[in-house]
mmCIF file of C-alpha atoms and ligand atoms in Angstrom:
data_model
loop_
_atom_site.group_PDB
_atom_site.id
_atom_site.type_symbol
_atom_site.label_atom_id
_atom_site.label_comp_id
_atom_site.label_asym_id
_atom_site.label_seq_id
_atom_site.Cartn_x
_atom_site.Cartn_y
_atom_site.Cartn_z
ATOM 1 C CA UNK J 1 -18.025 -31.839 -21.971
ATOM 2 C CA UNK J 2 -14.563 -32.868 -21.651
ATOM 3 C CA UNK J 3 -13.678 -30.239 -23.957
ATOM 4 C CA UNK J 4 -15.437 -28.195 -22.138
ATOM 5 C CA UNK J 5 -13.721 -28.587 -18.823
ATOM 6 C CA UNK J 6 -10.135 -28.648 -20.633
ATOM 7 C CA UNK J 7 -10.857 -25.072 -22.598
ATOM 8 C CA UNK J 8 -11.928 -23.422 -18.907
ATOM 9 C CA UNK J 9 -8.978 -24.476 -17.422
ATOM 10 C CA UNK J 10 -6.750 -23.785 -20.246
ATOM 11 C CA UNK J 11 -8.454 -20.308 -20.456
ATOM 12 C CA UNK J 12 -8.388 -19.936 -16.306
ATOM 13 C CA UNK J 13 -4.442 -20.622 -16.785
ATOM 14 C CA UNK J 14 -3.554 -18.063 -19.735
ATOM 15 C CA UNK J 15 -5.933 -15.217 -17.458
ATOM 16 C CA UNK J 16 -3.753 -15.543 -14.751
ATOM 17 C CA UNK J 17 -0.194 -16.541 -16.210
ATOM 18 C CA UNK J 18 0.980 -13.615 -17.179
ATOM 19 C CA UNK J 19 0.920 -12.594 -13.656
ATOM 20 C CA UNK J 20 4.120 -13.412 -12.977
ATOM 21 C CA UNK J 21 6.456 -11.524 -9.960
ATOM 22 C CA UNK J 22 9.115 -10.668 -12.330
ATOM 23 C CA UNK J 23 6.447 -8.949 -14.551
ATOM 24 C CA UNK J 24 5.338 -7.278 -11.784
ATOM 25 C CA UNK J 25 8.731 -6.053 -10.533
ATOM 26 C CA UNK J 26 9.883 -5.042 -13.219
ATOM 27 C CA UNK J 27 7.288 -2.343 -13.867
ATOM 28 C CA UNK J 28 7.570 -1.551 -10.515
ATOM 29 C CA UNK J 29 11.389 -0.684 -11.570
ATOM 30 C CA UNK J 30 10.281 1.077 -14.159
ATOM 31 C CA UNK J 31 8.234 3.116 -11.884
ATOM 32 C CA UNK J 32 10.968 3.582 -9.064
ATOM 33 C CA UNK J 33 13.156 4.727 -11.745
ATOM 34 C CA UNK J 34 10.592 7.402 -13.084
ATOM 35 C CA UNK J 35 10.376 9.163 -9.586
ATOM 36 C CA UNK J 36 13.904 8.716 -9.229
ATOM 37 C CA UNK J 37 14.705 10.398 -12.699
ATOM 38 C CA UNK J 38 11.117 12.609 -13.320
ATOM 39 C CA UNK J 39 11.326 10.930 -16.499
ATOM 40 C CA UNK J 40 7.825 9.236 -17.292
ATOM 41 C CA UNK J 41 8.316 7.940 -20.668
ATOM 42 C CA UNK J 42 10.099 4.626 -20.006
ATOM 43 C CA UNK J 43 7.322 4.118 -17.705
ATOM 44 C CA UNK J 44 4.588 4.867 -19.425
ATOM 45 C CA UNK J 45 5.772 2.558 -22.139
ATOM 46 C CA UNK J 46 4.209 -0.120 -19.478
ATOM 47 C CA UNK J 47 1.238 1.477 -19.727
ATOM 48 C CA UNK J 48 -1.936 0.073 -21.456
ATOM 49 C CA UNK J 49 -3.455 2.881 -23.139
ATOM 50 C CA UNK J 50 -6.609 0.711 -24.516
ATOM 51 C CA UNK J 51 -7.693 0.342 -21.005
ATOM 52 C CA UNK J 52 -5.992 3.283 -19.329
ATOM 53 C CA UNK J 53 -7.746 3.973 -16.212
ATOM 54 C CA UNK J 54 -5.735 7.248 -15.582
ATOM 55 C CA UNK J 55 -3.130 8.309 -12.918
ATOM 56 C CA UNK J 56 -4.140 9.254 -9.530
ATOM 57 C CA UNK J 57 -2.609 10.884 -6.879
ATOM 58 C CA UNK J 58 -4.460 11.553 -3.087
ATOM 59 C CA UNK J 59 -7.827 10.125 -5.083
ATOM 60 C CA UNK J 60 -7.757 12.770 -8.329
ATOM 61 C CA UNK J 61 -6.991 12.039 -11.484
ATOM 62 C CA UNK J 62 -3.991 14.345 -12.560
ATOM 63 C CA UNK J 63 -2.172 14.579 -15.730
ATOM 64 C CA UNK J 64 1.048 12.040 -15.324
ATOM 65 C CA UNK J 65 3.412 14.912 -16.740
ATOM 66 C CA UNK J 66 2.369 16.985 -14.019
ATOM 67 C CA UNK J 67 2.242 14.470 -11.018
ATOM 68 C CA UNK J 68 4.548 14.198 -8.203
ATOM 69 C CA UNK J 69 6.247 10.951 -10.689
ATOM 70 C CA UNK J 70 7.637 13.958 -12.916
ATOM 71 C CA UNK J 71 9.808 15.584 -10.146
ATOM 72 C CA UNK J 72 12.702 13.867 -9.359
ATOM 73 C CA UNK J 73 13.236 12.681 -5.865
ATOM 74 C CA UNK J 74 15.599 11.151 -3.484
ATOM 75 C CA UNK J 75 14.150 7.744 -2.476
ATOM 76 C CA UNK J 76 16.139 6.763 0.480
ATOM 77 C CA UNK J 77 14.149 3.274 0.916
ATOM 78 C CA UNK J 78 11.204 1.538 -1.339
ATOM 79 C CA UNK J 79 9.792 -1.511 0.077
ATOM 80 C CA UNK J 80 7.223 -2.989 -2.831
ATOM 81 C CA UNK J 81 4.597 -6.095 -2.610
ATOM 82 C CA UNK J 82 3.325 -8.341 -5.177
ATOM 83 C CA UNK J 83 -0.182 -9.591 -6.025
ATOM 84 C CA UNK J 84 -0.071 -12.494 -8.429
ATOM 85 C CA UNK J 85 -3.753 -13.064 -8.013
ATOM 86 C CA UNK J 86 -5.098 -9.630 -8.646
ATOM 87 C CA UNK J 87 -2.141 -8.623 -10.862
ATOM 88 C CA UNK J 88 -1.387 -5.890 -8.536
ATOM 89 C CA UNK J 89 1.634 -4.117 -6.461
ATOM 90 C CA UNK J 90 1.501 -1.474 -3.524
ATOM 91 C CA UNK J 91 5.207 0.553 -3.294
ATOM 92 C CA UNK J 92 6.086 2.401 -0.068
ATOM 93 C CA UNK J 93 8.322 5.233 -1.128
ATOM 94 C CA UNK J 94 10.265 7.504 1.314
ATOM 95 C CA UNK J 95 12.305 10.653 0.524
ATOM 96 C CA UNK J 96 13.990 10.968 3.659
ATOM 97 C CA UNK J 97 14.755 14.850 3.124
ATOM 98 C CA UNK J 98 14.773 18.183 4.937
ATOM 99 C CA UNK J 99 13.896 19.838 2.215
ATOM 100 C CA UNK J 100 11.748 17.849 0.345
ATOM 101 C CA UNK J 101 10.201 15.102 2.080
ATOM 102 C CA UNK J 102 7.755 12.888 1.159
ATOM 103 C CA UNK J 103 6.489 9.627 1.901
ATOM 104 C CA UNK J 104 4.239 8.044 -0.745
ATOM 105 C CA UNK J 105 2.038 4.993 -1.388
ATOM 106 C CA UNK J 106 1.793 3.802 -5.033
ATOM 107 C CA UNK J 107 -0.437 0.814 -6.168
ATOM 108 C CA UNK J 108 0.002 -0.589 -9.657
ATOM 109 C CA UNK J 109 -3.419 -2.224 -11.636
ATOM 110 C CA UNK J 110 -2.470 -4.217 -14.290
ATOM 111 C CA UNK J 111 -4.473 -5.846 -17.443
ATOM 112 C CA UNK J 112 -3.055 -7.563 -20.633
ATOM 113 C CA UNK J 113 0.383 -7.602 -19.080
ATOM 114 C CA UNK J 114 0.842 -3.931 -18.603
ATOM 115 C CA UNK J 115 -0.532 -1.221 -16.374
ATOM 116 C CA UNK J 116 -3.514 0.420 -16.580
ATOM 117 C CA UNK J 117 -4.106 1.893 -13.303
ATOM 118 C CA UNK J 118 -1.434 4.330 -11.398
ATOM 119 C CA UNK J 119 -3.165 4.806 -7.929
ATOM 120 C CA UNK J 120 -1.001 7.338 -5.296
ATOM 121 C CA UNK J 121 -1.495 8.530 -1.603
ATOM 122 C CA UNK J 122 1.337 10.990 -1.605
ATOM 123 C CA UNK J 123 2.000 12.601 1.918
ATOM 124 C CA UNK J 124 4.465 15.501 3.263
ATOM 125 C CA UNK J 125 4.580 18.005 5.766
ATOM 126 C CA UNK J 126 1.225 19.034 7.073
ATOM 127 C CA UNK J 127 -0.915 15.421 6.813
ATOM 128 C CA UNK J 128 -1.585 13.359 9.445
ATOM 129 C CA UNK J 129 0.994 13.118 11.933
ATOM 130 C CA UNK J 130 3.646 13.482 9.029
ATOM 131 C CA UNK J 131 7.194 13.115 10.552
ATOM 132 C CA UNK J 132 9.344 12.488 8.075
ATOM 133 C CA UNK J 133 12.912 11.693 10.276
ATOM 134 C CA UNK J 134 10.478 8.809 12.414
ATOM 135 C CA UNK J 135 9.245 7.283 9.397
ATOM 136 C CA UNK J 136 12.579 6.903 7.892
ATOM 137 C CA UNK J 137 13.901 5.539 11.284
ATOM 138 C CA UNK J 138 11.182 3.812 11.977
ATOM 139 C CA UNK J 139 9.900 1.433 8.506
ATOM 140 C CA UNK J 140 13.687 0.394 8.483
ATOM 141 C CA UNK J 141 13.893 -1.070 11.683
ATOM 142 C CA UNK J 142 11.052 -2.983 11.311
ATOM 143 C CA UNK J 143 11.382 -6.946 9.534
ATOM 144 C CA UNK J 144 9.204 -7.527 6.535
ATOM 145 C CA UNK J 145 11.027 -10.424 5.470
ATOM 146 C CA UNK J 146 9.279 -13.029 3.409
ATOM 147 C CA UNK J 147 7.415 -15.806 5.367
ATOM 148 C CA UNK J 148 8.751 -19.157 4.755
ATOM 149 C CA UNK J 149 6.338 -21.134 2.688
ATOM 150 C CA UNK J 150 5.163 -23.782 5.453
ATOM 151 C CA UNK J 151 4.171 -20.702 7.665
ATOM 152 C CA UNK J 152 2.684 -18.240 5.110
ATOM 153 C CA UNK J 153 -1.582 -17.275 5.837
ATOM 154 C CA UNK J 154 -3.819 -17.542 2.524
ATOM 155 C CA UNK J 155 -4.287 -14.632 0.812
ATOM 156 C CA UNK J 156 -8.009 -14.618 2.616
ATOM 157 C CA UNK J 157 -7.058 -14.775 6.023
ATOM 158 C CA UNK J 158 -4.461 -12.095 5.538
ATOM 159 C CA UNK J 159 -7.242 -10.255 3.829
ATOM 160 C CA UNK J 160 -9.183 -10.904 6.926
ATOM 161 C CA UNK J 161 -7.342 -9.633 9.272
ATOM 162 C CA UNK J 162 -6.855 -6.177 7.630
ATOM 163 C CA UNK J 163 -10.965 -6.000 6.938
ATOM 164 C CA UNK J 164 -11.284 -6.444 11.078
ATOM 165 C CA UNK J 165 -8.700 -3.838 11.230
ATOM 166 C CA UNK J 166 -10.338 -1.527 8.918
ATOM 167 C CA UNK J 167 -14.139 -2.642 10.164
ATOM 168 C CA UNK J 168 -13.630 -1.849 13.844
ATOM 169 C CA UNK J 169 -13.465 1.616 13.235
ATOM 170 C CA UNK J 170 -17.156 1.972 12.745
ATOM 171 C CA UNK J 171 -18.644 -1.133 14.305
ATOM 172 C CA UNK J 172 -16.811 -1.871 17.999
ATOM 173 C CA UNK J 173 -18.297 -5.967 18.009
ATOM 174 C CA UNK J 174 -15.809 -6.653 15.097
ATOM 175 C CA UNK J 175 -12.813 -9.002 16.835
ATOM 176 C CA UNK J 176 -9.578 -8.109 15.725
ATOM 177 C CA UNK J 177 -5.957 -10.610 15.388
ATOM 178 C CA UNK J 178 -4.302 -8.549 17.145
ATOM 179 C CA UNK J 179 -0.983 -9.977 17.572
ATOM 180 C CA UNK J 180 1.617 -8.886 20.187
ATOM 181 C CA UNK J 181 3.769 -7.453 19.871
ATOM 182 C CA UNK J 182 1.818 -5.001 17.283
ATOM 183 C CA UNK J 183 2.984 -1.648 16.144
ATOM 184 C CA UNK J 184 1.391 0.855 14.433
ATOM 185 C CA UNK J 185 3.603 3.360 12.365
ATOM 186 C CA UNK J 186 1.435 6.501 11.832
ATOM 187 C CA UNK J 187 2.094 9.278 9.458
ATOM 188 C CA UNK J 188 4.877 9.199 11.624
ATOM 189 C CA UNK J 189 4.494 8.736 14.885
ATOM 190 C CA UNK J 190 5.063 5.143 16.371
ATOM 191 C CA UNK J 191 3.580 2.787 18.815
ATOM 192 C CA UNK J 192 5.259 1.043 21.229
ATOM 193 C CA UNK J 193 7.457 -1.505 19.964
ATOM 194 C CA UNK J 194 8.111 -3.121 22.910
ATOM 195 C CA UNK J 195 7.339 -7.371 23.672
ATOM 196 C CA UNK J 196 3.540 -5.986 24.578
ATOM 197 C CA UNK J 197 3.049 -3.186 22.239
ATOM 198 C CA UNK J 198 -0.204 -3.108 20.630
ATOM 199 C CA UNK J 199 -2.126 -1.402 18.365
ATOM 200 C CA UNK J 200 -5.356 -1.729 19.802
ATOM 201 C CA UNK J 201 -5.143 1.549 21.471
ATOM 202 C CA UNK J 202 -6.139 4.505 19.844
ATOM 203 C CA UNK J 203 -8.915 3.387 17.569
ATOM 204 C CA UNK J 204 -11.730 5.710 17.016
ATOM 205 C CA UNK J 205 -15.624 4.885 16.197
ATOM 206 C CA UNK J 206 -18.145 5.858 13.784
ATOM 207 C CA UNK J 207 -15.295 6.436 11.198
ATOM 208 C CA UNK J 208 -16.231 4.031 8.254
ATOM 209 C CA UNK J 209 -13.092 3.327 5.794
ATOM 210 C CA UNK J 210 -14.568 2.843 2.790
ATOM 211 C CA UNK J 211 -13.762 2.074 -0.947
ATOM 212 C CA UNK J 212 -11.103 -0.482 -0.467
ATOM 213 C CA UNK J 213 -8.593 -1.205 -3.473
ATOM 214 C CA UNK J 214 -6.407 -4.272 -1.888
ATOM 215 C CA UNK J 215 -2.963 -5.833 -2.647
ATOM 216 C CA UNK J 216 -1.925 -9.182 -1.302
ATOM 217 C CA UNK J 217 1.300 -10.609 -1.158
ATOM 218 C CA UNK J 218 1.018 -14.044 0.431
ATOM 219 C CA UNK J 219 5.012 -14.286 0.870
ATOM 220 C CA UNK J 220 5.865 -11.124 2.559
ATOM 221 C CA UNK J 221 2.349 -12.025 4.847
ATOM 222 C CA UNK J 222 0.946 -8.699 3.635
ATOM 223 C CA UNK J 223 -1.444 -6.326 2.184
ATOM 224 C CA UNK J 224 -1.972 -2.936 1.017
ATOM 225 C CA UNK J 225 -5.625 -1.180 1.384
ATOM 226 C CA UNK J 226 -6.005 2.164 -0.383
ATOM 227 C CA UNK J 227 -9.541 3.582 0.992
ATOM 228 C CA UNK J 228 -11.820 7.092 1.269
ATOM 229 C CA UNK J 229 -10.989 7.474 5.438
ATOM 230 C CA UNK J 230 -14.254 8.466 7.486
ATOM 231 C CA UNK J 231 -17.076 10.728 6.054
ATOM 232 C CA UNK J 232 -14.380 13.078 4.861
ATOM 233 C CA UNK J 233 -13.343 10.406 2.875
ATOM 234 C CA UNK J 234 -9.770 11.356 2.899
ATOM 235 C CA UNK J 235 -7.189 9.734 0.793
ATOM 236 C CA UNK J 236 -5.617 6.715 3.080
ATOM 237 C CA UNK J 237 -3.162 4.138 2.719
ATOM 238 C CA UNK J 238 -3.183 1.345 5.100
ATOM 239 C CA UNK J 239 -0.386 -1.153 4.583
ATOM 240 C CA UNK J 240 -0.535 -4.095 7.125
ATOM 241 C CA UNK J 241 2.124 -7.054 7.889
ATOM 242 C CA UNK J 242 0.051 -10.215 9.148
ATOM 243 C CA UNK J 243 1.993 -13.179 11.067
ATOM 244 C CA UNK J 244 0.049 -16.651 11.661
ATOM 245 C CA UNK J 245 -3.107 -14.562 11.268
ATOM 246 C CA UNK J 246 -2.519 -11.659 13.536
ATOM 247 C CA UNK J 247 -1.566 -7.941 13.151
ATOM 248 C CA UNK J 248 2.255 -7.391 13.865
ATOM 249 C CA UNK J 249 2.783 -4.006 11.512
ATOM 250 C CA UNK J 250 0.095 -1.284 10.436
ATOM 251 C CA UNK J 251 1.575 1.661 8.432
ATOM 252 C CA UNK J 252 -0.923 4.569 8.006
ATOM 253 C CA UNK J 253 -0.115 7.555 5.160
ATOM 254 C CA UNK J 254 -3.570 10.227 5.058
ATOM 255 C CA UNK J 255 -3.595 13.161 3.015
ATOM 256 C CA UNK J 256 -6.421 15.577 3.934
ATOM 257 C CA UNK J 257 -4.810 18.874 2.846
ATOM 258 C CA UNK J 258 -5.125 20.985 5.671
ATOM 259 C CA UNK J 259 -2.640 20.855 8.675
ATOM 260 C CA UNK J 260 -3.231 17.729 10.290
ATOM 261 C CA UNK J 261 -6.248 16.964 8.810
ATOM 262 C CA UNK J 262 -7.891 20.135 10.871
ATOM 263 C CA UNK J 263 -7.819 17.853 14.564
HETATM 264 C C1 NAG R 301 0.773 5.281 -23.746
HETATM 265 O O1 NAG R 301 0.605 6.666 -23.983
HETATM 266 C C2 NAG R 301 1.711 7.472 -23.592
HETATM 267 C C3 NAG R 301 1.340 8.930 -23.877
HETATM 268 O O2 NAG R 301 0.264 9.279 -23.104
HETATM 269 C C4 NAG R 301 2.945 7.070 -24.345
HETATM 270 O O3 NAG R 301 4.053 7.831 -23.874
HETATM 271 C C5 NAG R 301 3.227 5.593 -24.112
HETATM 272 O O4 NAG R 301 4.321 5.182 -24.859
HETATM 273 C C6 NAG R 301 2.008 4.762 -24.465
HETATM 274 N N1 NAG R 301 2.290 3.386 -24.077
HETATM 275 C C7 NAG R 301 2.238 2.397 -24.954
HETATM 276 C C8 NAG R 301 2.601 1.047 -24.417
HETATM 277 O O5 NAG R 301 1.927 2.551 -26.108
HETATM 278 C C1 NAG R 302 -0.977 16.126 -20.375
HETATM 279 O O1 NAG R 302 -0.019 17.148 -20.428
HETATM 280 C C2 NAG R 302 0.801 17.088 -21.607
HETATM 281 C C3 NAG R 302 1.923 18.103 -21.484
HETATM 282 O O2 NAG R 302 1.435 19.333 -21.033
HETATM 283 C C4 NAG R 302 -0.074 17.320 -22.838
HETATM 284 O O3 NAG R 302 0.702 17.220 -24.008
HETATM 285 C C5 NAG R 302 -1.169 16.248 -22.860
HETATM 286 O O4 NAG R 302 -2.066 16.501 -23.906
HETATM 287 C C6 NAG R 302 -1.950 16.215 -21.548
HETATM 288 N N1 NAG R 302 -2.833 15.071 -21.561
HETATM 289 C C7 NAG R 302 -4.121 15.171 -21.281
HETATM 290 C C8 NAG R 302 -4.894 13.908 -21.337
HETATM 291 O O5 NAG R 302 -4.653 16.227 -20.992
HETATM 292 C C1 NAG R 303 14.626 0.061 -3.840
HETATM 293 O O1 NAG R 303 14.987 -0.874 -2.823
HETATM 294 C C2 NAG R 303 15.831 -1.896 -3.291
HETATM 295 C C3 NAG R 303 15.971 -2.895 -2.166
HETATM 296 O O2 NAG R 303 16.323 -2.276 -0.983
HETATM 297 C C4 NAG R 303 17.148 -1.295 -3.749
HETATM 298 O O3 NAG R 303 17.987 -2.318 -4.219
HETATM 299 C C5 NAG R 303 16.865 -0.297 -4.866
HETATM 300 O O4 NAG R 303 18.046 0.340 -5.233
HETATM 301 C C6 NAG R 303 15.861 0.740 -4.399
HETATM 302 N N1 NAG R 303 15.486 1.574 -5.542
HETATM 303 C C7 NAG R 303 15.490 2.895 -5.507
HETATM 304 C C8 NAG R 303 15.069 3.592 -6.749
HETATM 305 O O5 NAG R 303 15.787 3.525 -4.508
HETATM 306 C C1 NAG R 304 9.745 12.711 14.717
HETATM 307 O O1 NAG R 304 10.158 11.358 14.975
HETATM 308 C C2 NAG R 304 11.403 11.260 15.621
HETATM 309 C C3 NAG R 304 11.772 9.780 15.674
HETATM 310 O O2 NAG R 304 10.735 9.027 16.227
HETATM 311 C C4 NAG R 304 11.290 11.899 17.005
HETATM 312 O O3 NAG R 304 12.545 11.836 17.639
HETATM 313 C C5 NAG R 304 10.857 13.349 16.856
HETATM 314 O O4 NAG R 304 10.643 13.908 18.115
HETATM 315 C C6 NAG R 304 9.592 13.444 16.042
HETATM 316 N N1 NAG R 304 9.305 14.850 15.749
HETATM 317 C C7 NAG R 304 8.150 15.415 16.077
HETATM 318 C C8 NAG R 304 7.994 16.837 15.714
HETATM 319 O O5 NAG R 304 7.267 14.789 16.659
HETATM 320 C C1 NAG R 305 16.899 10.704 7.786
HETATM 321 O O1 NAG R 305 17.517 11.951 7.593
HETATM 322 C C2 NAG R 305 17.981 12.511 8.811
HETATM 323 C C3 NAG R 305 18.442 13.941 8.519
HETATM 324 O O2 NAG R 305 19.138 14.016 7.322
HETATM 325 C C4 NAG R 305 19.098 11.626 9.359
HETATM 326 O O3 NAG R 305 19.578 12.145 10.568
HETATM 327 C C5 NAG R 305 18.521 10.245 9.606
HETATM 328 O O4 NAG R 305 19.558 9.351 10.025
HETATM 329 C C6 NAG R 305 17.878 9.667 8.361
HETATM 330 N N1 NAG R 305 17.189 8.451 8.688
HETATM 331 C C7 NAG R 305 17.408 7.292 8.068
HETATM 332 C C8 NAG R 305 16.610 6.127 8.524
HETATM 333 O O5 NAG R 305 18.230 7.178 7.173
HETATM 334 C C1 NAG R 306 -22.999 -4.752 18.710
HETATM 335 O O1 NAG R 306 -23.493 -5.668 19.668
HETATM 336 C C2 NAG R 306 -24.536 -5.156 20.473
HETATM 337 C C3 NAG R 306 -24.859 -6.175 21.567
HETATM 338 O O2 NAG R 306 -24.994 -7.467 21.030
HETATM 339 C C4 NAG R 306 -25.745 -4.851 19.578
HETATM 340 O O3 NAG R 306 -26.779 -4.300 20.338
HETATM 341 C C5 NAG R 306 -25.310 -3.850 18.508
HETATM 342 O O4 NAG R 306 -26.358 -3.633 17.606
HETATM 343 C C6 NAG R 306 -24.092 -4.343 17.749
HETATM 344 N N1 NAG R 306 -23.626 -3.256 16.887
HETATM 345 C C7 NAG R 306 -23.336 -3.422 15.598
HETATM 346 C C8 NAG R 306 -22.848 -2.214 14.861
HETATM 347 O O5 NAG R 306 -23.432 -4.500 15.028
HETATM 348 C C1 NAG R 307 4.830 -8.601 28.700
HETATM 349 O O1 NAG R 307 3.835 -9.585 28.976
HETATM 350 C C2 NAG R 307 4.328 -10.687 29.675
HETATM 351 C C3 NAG R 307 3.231 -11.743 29.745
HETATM 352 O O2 NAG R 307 2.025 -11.159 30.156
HETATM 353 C C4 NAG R 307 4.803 -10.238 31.053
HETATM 354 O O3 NAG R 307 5.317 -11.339 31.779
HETATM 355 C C5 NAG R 307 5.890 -9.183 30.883
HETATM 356 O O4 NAG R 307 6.247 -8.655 32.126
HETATM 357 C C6 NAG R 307 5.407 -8.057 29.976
HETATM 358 N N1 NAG R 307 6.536 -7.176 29.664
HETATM 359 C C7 NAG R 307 6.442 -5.868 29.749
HETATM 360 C C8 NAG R 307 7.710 -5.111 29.385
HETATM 361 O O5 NAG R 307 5.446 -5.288 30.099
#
């Protein structure tokens, strides 16, 4: 019985070990590096191909050679989080360009230490509220500093408070942290930042968000929810900064293919 108990927890320790942040960053290098360059191989090589999943951008599975990872871009800031429990990452990329601008949500899946799951919400001119000179502006004014260890929420409260979030858009008794100052940063277009801003404003009903792929990084008091948005289900990232349990950052990215999502 003994034996028992020791081989569990041995076994509990080796699944989850290998989940280290280093690991995680540095395939998250290797990724930056690829859309920096448009030169997959070095990243694939942290692929696991026994378990491949595939490579998805805006919710379809594309061939990685010709993705938006095999043209070279100008990231002009990266911001990345890192799951240690799901063995996970979410990357906010902006290409702060006239000519080519983009603005693009990547989450990383891993198993057996390397990546099997390349998941993308890749937005530019024409989806929601896309404005590529106030996202730039705006994501780098903002503080997403780590929390300092006696202050830091579990990784289920912070979960929490993005499921209200996300749940209030289809059911209005759900109660919400909202913290204040909260600002919402979407597509684009920001809230008011002011010492009252809030993001409760604004939020529709009977939309449901469903199909939620989450990334939770207890020290920068965050997570990352890719999801199908409303009963178009169109491709959605919502990345949300969470301080003593309340809402103090949303960032939105929706791709929906037609010019502003047709509204
Ligand atoms: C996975 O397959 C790709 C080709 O699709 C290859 O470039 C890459 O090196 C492989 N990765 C590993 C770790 O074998
Ligand atoms: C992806 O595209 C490359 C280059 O065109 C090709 O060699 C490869 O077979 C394709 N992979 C799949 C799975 O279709
Ligand atoms: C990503 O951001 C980090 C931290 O700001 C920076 O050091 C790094 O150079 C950036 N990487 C790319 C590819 O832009
Ligand atoms: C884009 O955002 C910037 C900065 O917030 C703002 O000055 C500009 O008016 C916005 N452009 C459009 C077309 O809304
Ligand atoms: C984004 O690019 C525009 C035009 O090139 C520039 O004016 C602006 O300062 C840049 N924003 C940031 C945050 O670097
Ligand atoms: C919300 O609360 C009202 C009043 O208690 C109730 O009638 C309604 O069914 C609730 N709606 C949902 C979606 O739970
Ligand atoms: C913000 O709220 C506080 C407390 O309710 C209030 O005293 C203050 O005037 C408000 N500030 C602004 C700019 O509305």
């Amino acid at each position: 019985m003994l034996h028992t108990i020791a081989l569990l927890a041995a076994l509990a320790a080796s699944a989850t070990a290998h989940c280290t942040r280093p690991l995680l960053q540095e395939a998250v290098d290797a990724y930056l590096l690829a859309q920096t360059t448009g030169e997959t191989t070095p990243f694939t090589a942290h692929f696991d191909n026994s378990t491949w999943l595939g490579y998805r951008e805006n919710s379809l599975k594309v061939n990685i050679t010709s993705g938006i990872i095999a043209t070279p871009l100008a990231i002009t800031h990266n911001r990345s989080f890192y799951d240690t429990s799901s063995c996970a990452t979410f990357t906010e990329v902006v290409v702060n360009s006239s000519t080519t601008p983009y603005v693009i949500g990547t989450q990383l899946r891993f198993t057996n230490h390397k990546i099997n799951k390349v998941d993308s919400i890749v937005t530019k001119p024409g989806d929601w509220l896309f404005n590529i000179t106030g996202y730039a502006h705006w994501t780098a004014q903002e503080k997403w500093d780590p929390i300092p260890a006696e202050k830091r929420d579990t990784q289920l409260t912070i979960r929490k408070a993005a499921d209200a979030y996300l749940d209030v858009f289809n059911n209005k008794n759900v109660t919400v942290p909202w913290g204040t100052p909260c600002v919402r940063l979407e597509g684009g277009l920001y809230g008011d930042a002011g010492p009252n801003g809030t993001c409760a404003g604004g939020v529709p009903s009977g939309v449901p968000l469903t199909n939620r792929r989450y990334v939770v990084d207890e020290a920068l008091g965050s997570v990352d929810v890719l999801l199908d948005f409303g009963n178009s289900k169109w491709p959605d990232s919502h990345l949300f900064r969470v301080e003593g349990g309340r809402l103090r950052y949303v960032h939105t990215l929706t791709h929906c293919g037609r010019a502003n999502c047709g509204v």
